[in-house]
mmCIF file of C-alpha atoms and ligand atoms in Angstrom:
data_model
loop_
_atom_site.group_PDB
_atom_site.id
_atom_site.type_symbol
_atom_site.label_atom_id
_atom_site.label_comp_id
_atom_site.label_asym_id
_atom_site.label_seq_id
_atom_site.Cartn_x
_atom_site.Cartn_y
_atom_site.Cartn_z
ATOM 1 C CA MET A 1 0.000 0.000 0.000
ATOM 2 C CA LYS A 2 1.428 3.420 -0.904
ATOM 3 C CA ARG A 3 0.892 5.986 1.820
ATOM 4 C CA ALA A 4 1.507 9.744 1.892
ATOM 5 C CA ILE A 5 0.987 12.608 4.257
ATOM 6 C CA VAL A 6 -0.387 15.838 2.866
ATOM 7 C CA PHE A 7 0.443 18.683 5.230
ATOM 8 C CA GLY A 8 -2.083 21.496 4.846
ATOM 9 C CA ALA A 9 -4.576 19.131 3.217
ATOM 10 C CA THR A 10 -7.415 21.461 4.213
ATOM 11 C CA GLY A 11 -6.038 24.353 2.134
ATOM 12 C CA GLY A 12 -6.962 25.169 -1.453
ATOM 13 C CA ILE A 13 -3.945 23.435 -2.988
ATOM 14 C CA GLY A 14 -3.642 20.681 -0.369
ATOM 15 C CA LYS A 15 -7.261 19.649 -0.788
ATOM 16 C CA ALA A 16 -6.854 19.251 -4.546
ATOM 17 C CA ILE A 17 -3.654 17.224 -4.070
ATOM 18 C CA ALA A 18 -5.323 14.951 -1.506
ATOM 19 C CA ALA A 19 -8.372 14.367 -3.731
ATOM 20 C CA GLN A 20 -6.232 13.407 -6.713
ATOM 21 C CA LEU A 21 -3.913 11.124 -4.723
ATOM 22 C CA ALA A 22 -6.877 9.389 -3.106
ATOM 23 C CA ALA A 23 -8.327 8.807 -6.582
ATOM 24 C CA LYS A 24 -4.977 7.367 -7.677
ATOM 25 C CA GLY A 25 -4.927 4.718 -4.928
ATOM 26 C CA TRP A 26 -2.904 6.423 -2.215
ATOM 27 C CA SER A 27 -3.681 6.015 1.457
ATOM 28 C CA LEU A 28 -3.390 9.380 3.136
ATOM 29 C CA TYR A 29 -2.882 11.317 6.305
ATOM 30 C CA ILE A 30 -5.017 14.439 5.961
ATOM 31 C CA HIS A 31 -3.125 16.992 8.005
ATOM 32 C CA PHE A 32 -4.877 20.100 9.337
ATOM 33 C CA ASN A 33 -4.451 22.745 11.986
ATOM 34 C CA HIS A 34 -7.751 24.573 12.608
ATOM 35 C CA SER A 35 -10.015 23.028 9.958
ATOM 36 C CA SER A 36 -10.917 19.858 11.847
ATOM 37 C CA GLN A 37 -14.423 19.622 10.383
ATOM 38 C CA GLU A 38 -13.111 19.944 6.847
ATOM 39 C CA ALA A 39 -10.473 17.277 7.497
ATOM 40 C CA GLU A 40 -13.042 14.889 9.016
ATOM 41 C CA LYS A 41 -15.350 15.483 6.047
ATOM 42 C CA MET A 42 -12.575 14.746 3.551
ATOM 43 C CA VAL A 43 -11.610 11.561 5.396
ATOM 44 C CA ALA A 44 -15.236 10.377 5.510
ATOM 45 C CA GLU A 45 -15.709 11.049 1.791
ATOM 46 C CA PHE A 46 -12.483 9.269 0.849
ATOM 47 C CA ILE A 47 -13.277 6.215 3.014
ATOM 48 C CA ASP A 48 -16.668 6.039 1.345
ATOM 49 C CA LYS A 49 -15.243 6.329 -2.179
ATOM 50 C CA TYR A 50 -12.093 4.264 -1.758
ATOM 51 C CA PRO A 51 -12.842 1.643 0.932
ATOM 52 C CA SER A 52 -9.712 -0.433 0.314
ATOM 53 C CA GLN A 53 -7.423 2.522 1.172
ATOM 54 C CA GLU A 54 -6.714 4.069 4.579
ATOM 55 C CA PHE A 55 -7.386 7.694 5.481
ATOM 56 C CA PHE A 56 -6.591 9.410 8.753
ATOM 57 C CA PRO A 57 -7.074 12.991 9.898
ATOM 58 C CA LEU A 58 -3.982 14.351 11.629
ATOM 59 C CA LYS A 59 -3.868 17.555 13.641
ATOM 60 C CA LEU A 60 -0.575 19.357 14.127
ATOM 61 C CA ASP A 61 -0.027 23.038 14.752
ATOM 62 C CA PHE A 62 3.330 23.904 13.175
ATOM 63 C CA LEU A 63 3.747 26.415 16.012
ATOM 64 C CA ALA A 64 3.744 23.603 18.585
ATOM 65 C CA GLU A 65 6.712 22.695 20.779
ATOM 66 C CA ASP A 66 9.314 20.309 19.356
ATOM 67 C CA GLU A 67 8.137 17.524 21.677
ATOM 68 C CA VAL A 68 4.623 17.637 20.182
ATOM 69 C CA ILE A 69 6.058 17.566 16.669
ATOM 70 C CA LYS A 70 8.302 14.617 17.539
ATOM 71 C CA THR A 71 5.479 12.623 19.145
ATOM 72 C CA THR A 72 3.144 13.277 16.222
ATOM 73 C CA VAL A 73 5.695 12.241 13.610
ATOM 74 C CA ALA A 74 6.651 9.167 15.641
ATOM 75 C CA SER A 75 3.001 8.064 15.615
ATOM 76 C CA LEU A 76 2.828 7.837 11.808
ATOM 77 C CA LEU A 77 2.595 4.563 9.905
ATOM 78 C CA PRO A 78 5.291 4.031 7.240
ATOM 79 C CA LEU A 79 5.132 6.629 4.480
ATOM 80 C CA ASN A 80 6.282 6.702 0.867
ATOM 81 C CA ALA A 81 5.852 10.437 0.452
ATOM 82 C CA ALA A 82 5.503 13.677 2.389
ATOM 83 C CA ILE A 83 3.949 16.677 0.680
ATOM 84 C CA PHE A 84 4.141 20.029 2.432
ATOM 85 C CA THR A 85 1.382 22.365 1.262
ATOM 86 C CA GLN A 86 0.723 24.231 4.534
ATOM 87 C CA GLY A 87 1.732 27.862 4.583
ATOM 88 C CA ILE A 88 0.854 31.370 5.656
ATOM 89 C CA THR A 89 1.676 34.850 4.466
ATOM 90 C CA ASN A 90 1.270 38.374 5.751
ATOM 91 C CA TYR A 91 1.003 41.121 3.145
ATOM 92 C CA GLN A 92 2.670 44.037 4.904
ATOM 93 C CA PHE A 93 5.718 46.255 5.030
ATOM 94 C CA LEU A 94 8.389 44.609 7.172
ATOM 95 C CA GLY A 95 8.478 47.507 9.620
ATOM 96 C CA SER A 96 4.734 47.192 10.289
ATOM 97 C CA GLN A 97 4.893 43.545 11.245
ATOM 98 C CA GLU A 98 5.050 42.234 14.767
ATOM 99 C CA LEU A 99 8.253 40.304 15.401
ATOM 100 C CA THR A 100 6.153 37.322 16.435
ATOM 101 C CA GLN A 101 4.450 37.351 13.019
ATOM 102 C CA ILE A 102 7.826 37.186 11.275
ATOM 103 C CA GLU A 103 8.736 34.196 13.405
ATOM 104 C CA LYS A 104 5.416 32.459 12.684
ATOM 105 C CA ILE A 105 5.884 32.700 8.925
ATOM 106 C CA MET A 106 9.381 31.259 9.126
ATOM 107 C CA GLN A 107 8.282 28.506 11.486
ATOM 108 C CA ILE A 108 5.220 27.335 9.549
ATOM 109 C CA ASN A 109 6.669 27.722 6.048
ATOM 110 C CA LEU A 110 10.306 26.736 6.578
ATOM 111 C CA LEU A 111 11.593 25.639 9.978
ATOM 112 C CA VAL A 112 9.023 23.038 10.929
ATOM 113 C CA PRO A 113 8.951 21.483 7.431
ATOM 114 C CA ILE A 114 12.734 21.057 7.761
ATOM 115 C CA LYS A 115 12.370 19.571 11.257
ATOM 116 C CA ILE A 116 9.652 17.157 10.117
ATOM 117 C CA THR A 117 11.778 16.153 7.128
ATOM 118 C CA SER A 118 14.604 15.338 9.511
ATOM 119 C CA LEU A 119 12.266 13.276 11.700
ATOM 120 C CA LEU A 120 10.891 11.375 8.682
ATOM 121 C CA GLU A 121 14.263 10.735 7.108
ATOM 122 C CA SER A 122 15.029 7.294 8.505
ATOM 123 C CA GLN A 123 11.707 5.833 7.401
ATOM 124 C CA LEU A 124 11.649 7.523 3.968
ATOM 125 C CA LEU A 125 15.152 6.269 3.239
ATOM 126 C CA LYS A 126 13.820 2.714 3.500
ATOM 127 C CA ARG A 127 11.393 3.208 0.566
ATOM 128 C CA LYS A 128 12.321 2.367 -3.002
ATOM 129 C CA HIS A 129 11.035 5.650 -4.408
ATOM 130 C CA GLY A 130 10.689 7.976 -1.402
ATOM 131 C CA ARG A 131 9.436 11.471 -2.138
ATOM 132 C CA ILE A 132 9.490 14.818 -0.377
ATOM 133 C CA ILE A 133 7.671 17.649 -2.107
ATOM 134 C CA PHE A 134 7.443 21.198 -0.813
ATOM 135 C CA ILE A 135 5.017 23.718 -2.214
ATOM 136 C CA GLY A 136 7.202 26.798 -2.467
ATOM 137 C CA SER A 137 6.407 29.960 -4.356
ATOM 138 C CA VAL A 138 7.466 32.010 -7.295
ATOM 139 C CA TYR A 139 8.430 34.577 -4.633
ATOM 140 C CA GLY A 140 11.111 32.174 -3.464
ATOM 141 C CA GLY A 141 12.917 32.824 -6.753
ATOM 142 C CA GLN A 142 11.883 36.446 -7.329
ATOM 143 C CA ALA A 143 11.078 38.017 -3.966
ATOM 144 C CA GLY A 144 8.159 40.413 -3.653
ATOM 145 C CA ALA A 145 7.788 43.688 -1.778
ATOM 146 C CA LEU A 146 5.300 43.435 1.121
ATOM 147 C CA GLU A 147 6.020 39.702 1.203
ATOM 148 C CA SER A 148 9.722 39.801 1.996
ATOM 149 C CA VAL A 149 9.511 37.395 4.929
ATOM 150 C CA TYR A 150 7.255 35.009 3.005
ATOM 151 C CA SER A 151 9.687 35.220 0.069
ATOM 152 C CA ALA A 152 12.603 34.437 2.392
ATOM 153 C CA SER A 153 10.767 31.414 3.764
ATOM 154 C CA LYS A 154 10.046 30.075 0.272
ATOM 155 C CA GLY A 155 13.535 30.835 -1.046
ATOM 156 C CA GLY A 156 14.834 29.002 2.017
ATOM 157 C CA LEU A 157 12.762 25.946 1.095
ATOM 158 C CA SER A 158 14.279 25.895 -2.402
ATOM 159 C CA SER A 159 17.794 26.143 -0.988
ATOM 160 C CA PHE A 160 17.110 23.499 1.615
ATOM 161 C CA ALA A 161 15.658 21.117 -0.982
ATOM 162 C CA GLN A 162 18.698 21.586 -3.222
ATOM 163 C CA GLY A 163 21.199 20.785 -0.473
ATOM 164 C CA TYR A 164 19.244 18.050 1.260
ATOM 165 C CA ALA A 165 18.457 16.312 -2.028
ATOM 166 C CA ARG A 166 22.197 15.726 -2.453
ATOM 167 C CA GLU A 167 22.385 14.069 0.963
ATOM 168 C CA VAL A 168 19.739 11.466 0.173
ATOM 169 C CA ALA A 169 19.884 11.005 -3.613
ATOM 170 C CA SER A 170 21.771 7.721 -3.451
ATOM 171 C CA ALA A 171 18.828 6.213 -1.544
ATOM 172 C CA HIS A 172 16.387 7.261 -4.337
ATOM 173 C CA LEU A 173 14.670 9.686 -1.993
ATOM 174 C CA THR A 174 13.927 12.748 -4.092
ATOM 175 C CA VAL A 175 13.374 16.219 -2.672
ATOM 176 C CA ASN A 176 11.808 18.922 -4.844
ATOM 177 C CA VAL A 177 9.837 22.134 -4.689
ATOM 178 C CA ILE A 178 6.836 23.014 -6.814
ATOM 179 C CA ALA A 179 6.706 26.794 -6.840
ATOM 180 C CA PRO A 180 3.361 28.209 -7.960
ATOM 181 C CA GLY A 181 2.634 31.732 -9.099
ATOM 182 C CA ALA A 182 -0.791 33.063 -8.080
ATOM 183 C CA VAL A 183 -3.293 30.273 -7.457
ATOM 184 C CA ASP A 184 -7.020 30.722 -7.055
ATOM 185 C CA THR A 185 -7.349 29.624 -3.384
ATOM 186 C CA PRO A 186 -8.507 31.100 -0.049
ATOM 187 C CA MET A 187 -4.927 32.351 0.530
ATOM 188 C CA ASN A 188 -5.691 35.124 -1.982
ATOM 189 C CA ALA A 189 -8.984 36.065 -0.322
ATOM 190 C CA ILE A 190 -7.139 39.011 1.250
ATOM 191 C CA PHE A 191 -7.099 40.693 -2.189
ATOM 192 C CA ASP A 192 -10.175 42.344 -3.714
ATOM 193 C CA ALA A 193 -11.423 41.496 -7.214
ATOM 194 C CA GLU A 194 -9.757 44.560 -8.750
ATOM 195 C CA THR A 195 -6.316 43.640 -7.358
ATOM 196 C CA LEU A 196 -6.699 40.029 -8.478
ATOM 197 C CA ASN A 197 -7.624 41.279 -11.933
ATOM 198 C CA GLU A 198 -4.459 43.389 -12.043
ATOM 199 C CA VAL A 199 -2.411 40.319 -11.088
ATOM 200 C CA LYS A 200 -4.173 38.308 -13.777
ATOM 201 C CA ASN A 201 -3.300 40.939 -16.377
ATOM 202 C CA GLU A 202 0.386 40.675 -15.408
ATOM 203 C CA ILE A 203 0.454 36.903 -15.978
ATOM 204 C CA PRO A 204 1.398 36.031 -19.564
ATOM 205 C CA ALA A 205 -0.863 32.954 -19.465
ATOM 206 C CA GLY A 206 -3.761 35.361 -18.800
ATOM 207 C CA ARG A 207 -5.177 33.688 -15.690
ATOM 208 C CA LEU A 208 -4.444 32.619 -12.148
ATOM 209 C CA ALA A 209 -3.463 28.974 -11.708
ATOM 210 C CA GLU A 210 -6.104 26.481 -10.639
ATOM 211 C CA PRO A 211 -5.044 24.039 -7.880
ATOM 212 C CA SER A 212 -5.173 21.313 -10.565
ATOM 213 C CA ASP A 213 -2.267 23.035 -12.381
ATOM 214 C CA ILE A 214 -0.158 22.364 -9.288
ATOM 215 C CA VAL A 215 -1.512 18.871 -8.627
ATOM 216 C CA PHE A 216 -0.348 17.750 -12.072
ATOM 217 C CA TRP A 217 3.305 18.401 -11.189
ATOM 218 C CA VAL A 218 3.009 16.836 -7.750
ATOM 219 C CA GLU A 219 1.649 13.680 -9.368
ATOM 220 C CA ASN A 220 4.528 13.591 -11.812
ATOM 221 C CA LEU A 221 7.105 13.946 -9.055
ATOM 222 C CA LEU A 222 5.462 11.074 -7.173
ATOM 223 C CA ASP A 223 5.764 8.781 -10.167
ATOM 224 C CA LYS A 224 8.588 6.283 -9.752
ATOM 225 C CA ARG A 225 9.881 7.313 -13.196
ATOM 226 C CA SER A 226 10.799 10.685 -11.581
ATOM 227 C CA ASP A 227 13.627 9.083 -9.594
ATOM 228 C CA TYR A 228 16.274 11.077 -11.453
ATOM 229 C CA LEU A 229 14.786 14.531 -10.814
ATOM 230 C CA THR A 230 15.849 15.888 -7.453
ATOM 231 C CA GLY A 231 16.874 19.117 -5.734
ATOM 232 C CA GLN A 232 14.845 21.165 -8.209
ATOM 233 C CA THR A 233 12.424 24.021 -7.891
ATOM 234 C CA ILE A 234 9.826 23.814 -10.627
ATOM 235 C CA TYR A 235 8.105 27.138 -11.237
ATOM 236 C CA VAL A 236 4.479 26.781 -12.270
ATOM 237 C CA ASP A 237 3.526 30.404 -12.805
ATOM 238 C CA GLY A 238 2.091 30.876 -16.300
ATOM 239 C CA GLY A 239 5.265 32.754 -17.282
ATOM 240 C CA TRP A 240 4.686 35.381 -14.577
ATOM 241 C CA LEU A 241 7.805 36.130 -12.561
ATOM 242 C CA VAL A 242 10.728 33.736 -12.785
HETATM 243 N N1 NAP B 301 -2.504 30.441 -3.256
HETATM 244 C C1 NAP B 301 -1.471 30.957 -3.880
HETATM 245 O O1 NAP B 301 -1.587 31.895 -4.684
HETATM 246 C C2 NAP B 301 -0.100 30.411 -3.647
HETATM 247 C C3 NAP B 301 0.935 30.832 -4.489
HETATM 248 C C4 NAP B 301 2.206 30.340 -4.304
HETATM 249 C C5 NAP B 301 2.451 29.458 -3.279
HETATM 250 N N2 NAP B 301 1.437 29.065 -2.464
HETATM 251 C C6 NAP B 301 1.774 28.137 -1.388
HETATM 252 O O2 NAP B 301 0.993 26.963 -1.531
HETATM 253 C C7 NAP B 301 0.712 26.405 -0.251
HETATM 254 C C8 NAP B 301 -0.788 26.196 -0.129
HETATM 255 O O3 NAP B 301 -1.438 27.433 -0.310
HETATM 256 P P1 NAP B 301 -3.025 27.555 -0.316
HETATM 257 O O4 NAP B 301 -3.354 28.668 -1.215
HETATM 258 O O5 NAP B 301 -3.627 26.208 -0.503
HETATM 259 O O6 NAP B 301 -3.239 28.032 1.189
HETATM 260 P P2 NAP B 301 -4.565 28.020 2.099
HETATM 261 O O7 NAP B 301 -5.756 27.650 1.297
HETATM 262 O O8 NAP B 301 -4.536 29.307 2.845
HETATM 263 O O9 NAP B 301 -4.256 26.797 3.120
HETATM 264 C C9 NAP B 301 -3.267 26.914 4.094
HETATM 265 C C10 NAP B 301 -3.061 25.581 4.783
HETATM 266 O O10 NAP B 301 -2.023 25.747 5.762
HETATM 267 C C11 NAP B 301 -2.471 25.204 6.997
HETATM 268 N N3 NAP B 301 -1.895 25.937 8.134
HETATM 269 C C12 NAP B 301 -2.014 27.268 8.403
HETATM 270 N N4 NAP B 301 -1.445 27.557 9.581
HETATM 271 C C13 NAP B 301 -0.923 26.390 10.066
HETATM 272 C C14 NAP B 301 -0.232 26.025 11.252
HETATM 273 N N5 NAP B 301 0.024 26.906 12.227
HETATM 274 N N6 NAP B 301 0.147 24.744 11.401
HETATM 275 C C15 NAP B 301 -0.121 23.816 10.450
HETATM 276 N N7 NAP B 301 -0.793 24.089 9.321
HETATM 277 C C16 NAP B 301 -1.200 25.363 9.127
HETATM 278 C C17 NAP B 301 -3.986 25.387 6.983
HETATM 279 O O11 NAP B 301 -4.580 24.469 7.896
HETATM 280 P P3 NAP B 301 -6.020 24.739 8.629
HETATM 281 O O12 NAP B 301 -6.922 25.331 7.580
HETATM 282 O O13 NAP B 301 -6.452 23.389 9.062
HETATM 283 O O14 NAP B 301 -5.774 25.659 9.769
HETATM 284 C C18 NAP B 301 -4.295 25.067 5.514
HETATM 285 O O15 NAP B 301 -4.411 23.675 5.337
HETATM 286 C C19 NAP B 301 1.292 27.376 0.775
HETATM 287 O O16 NAP B 301 2.547 26.919 1.190
HETATM 288 C C20 NAP B 301 1.442 28.662 -0.012
HETATM 289 O O17 NAP B 301 2.490 29.453 0.499
HETATM 290 C C21 NAP B 301 0.174 29.519 -2.624
#
């Protein structure tokens, strides 16, 4: 049985990834932080649709103490893949942000994903085609004003993936980043329709990405034929920024 954990499975992109993987025969941990009802609903739907697979909701606040993170990761059944789609941003000038907010962004987007990767390493190394996929951002390659901390967190993920991939490549554990441009999800609900339209007009492809545009690349990285692609950041941005 192939089993994956989708961190942030209750988010716009995570939900689409989880739905597609479930349809493709994966058993899944549906990770969430606040959206417990959504996670329970997804698990119930998947169990109903795919009764021969296993689905578990898994709560973990990425702002929790290390001990909680360690215990949670230690409780997991063997995994073939970990997909990190959780993330937050804060659209503000650096000087207007609380220091605690800066720390939160780095912790949720970068530090805890690295810690969890470290905790999962020994079991992922045992798989034939282990996979770690981070959802980064186009801002990780081309940082944006008002999102400098977010950009730093995503650029950090790309750097981490590049270095770490070299540590584990001989065990066929691949580590990559899918870096979307603007995707039509609740994360962009902070912008009004006019602003989103301006963004759309800047994107050569003429539209925001749909979560399915991102899912496609995640699926390809999970394929065992992707064993030779590692340490990469793949920008999926309609030709926008990078
Ligand atoms: N949308 C875009 O335009 C866009 C563009 C480029 C990159 N991305 C990246 O793609 C990823 C997914 O984005 P999205 O648009 O799907 O975001 P979203 O809809 O806002 O979902 C965010 C997810 O992160 C989880 N999360 C938030 N705070 C958390 C915490 N403290 N601990 C653990 N999990 C937490 C949420 O869980 P709960 O709901 O359960 O609290 C939710 O599942 C993010 O990494 C984002 O940076 C998005």
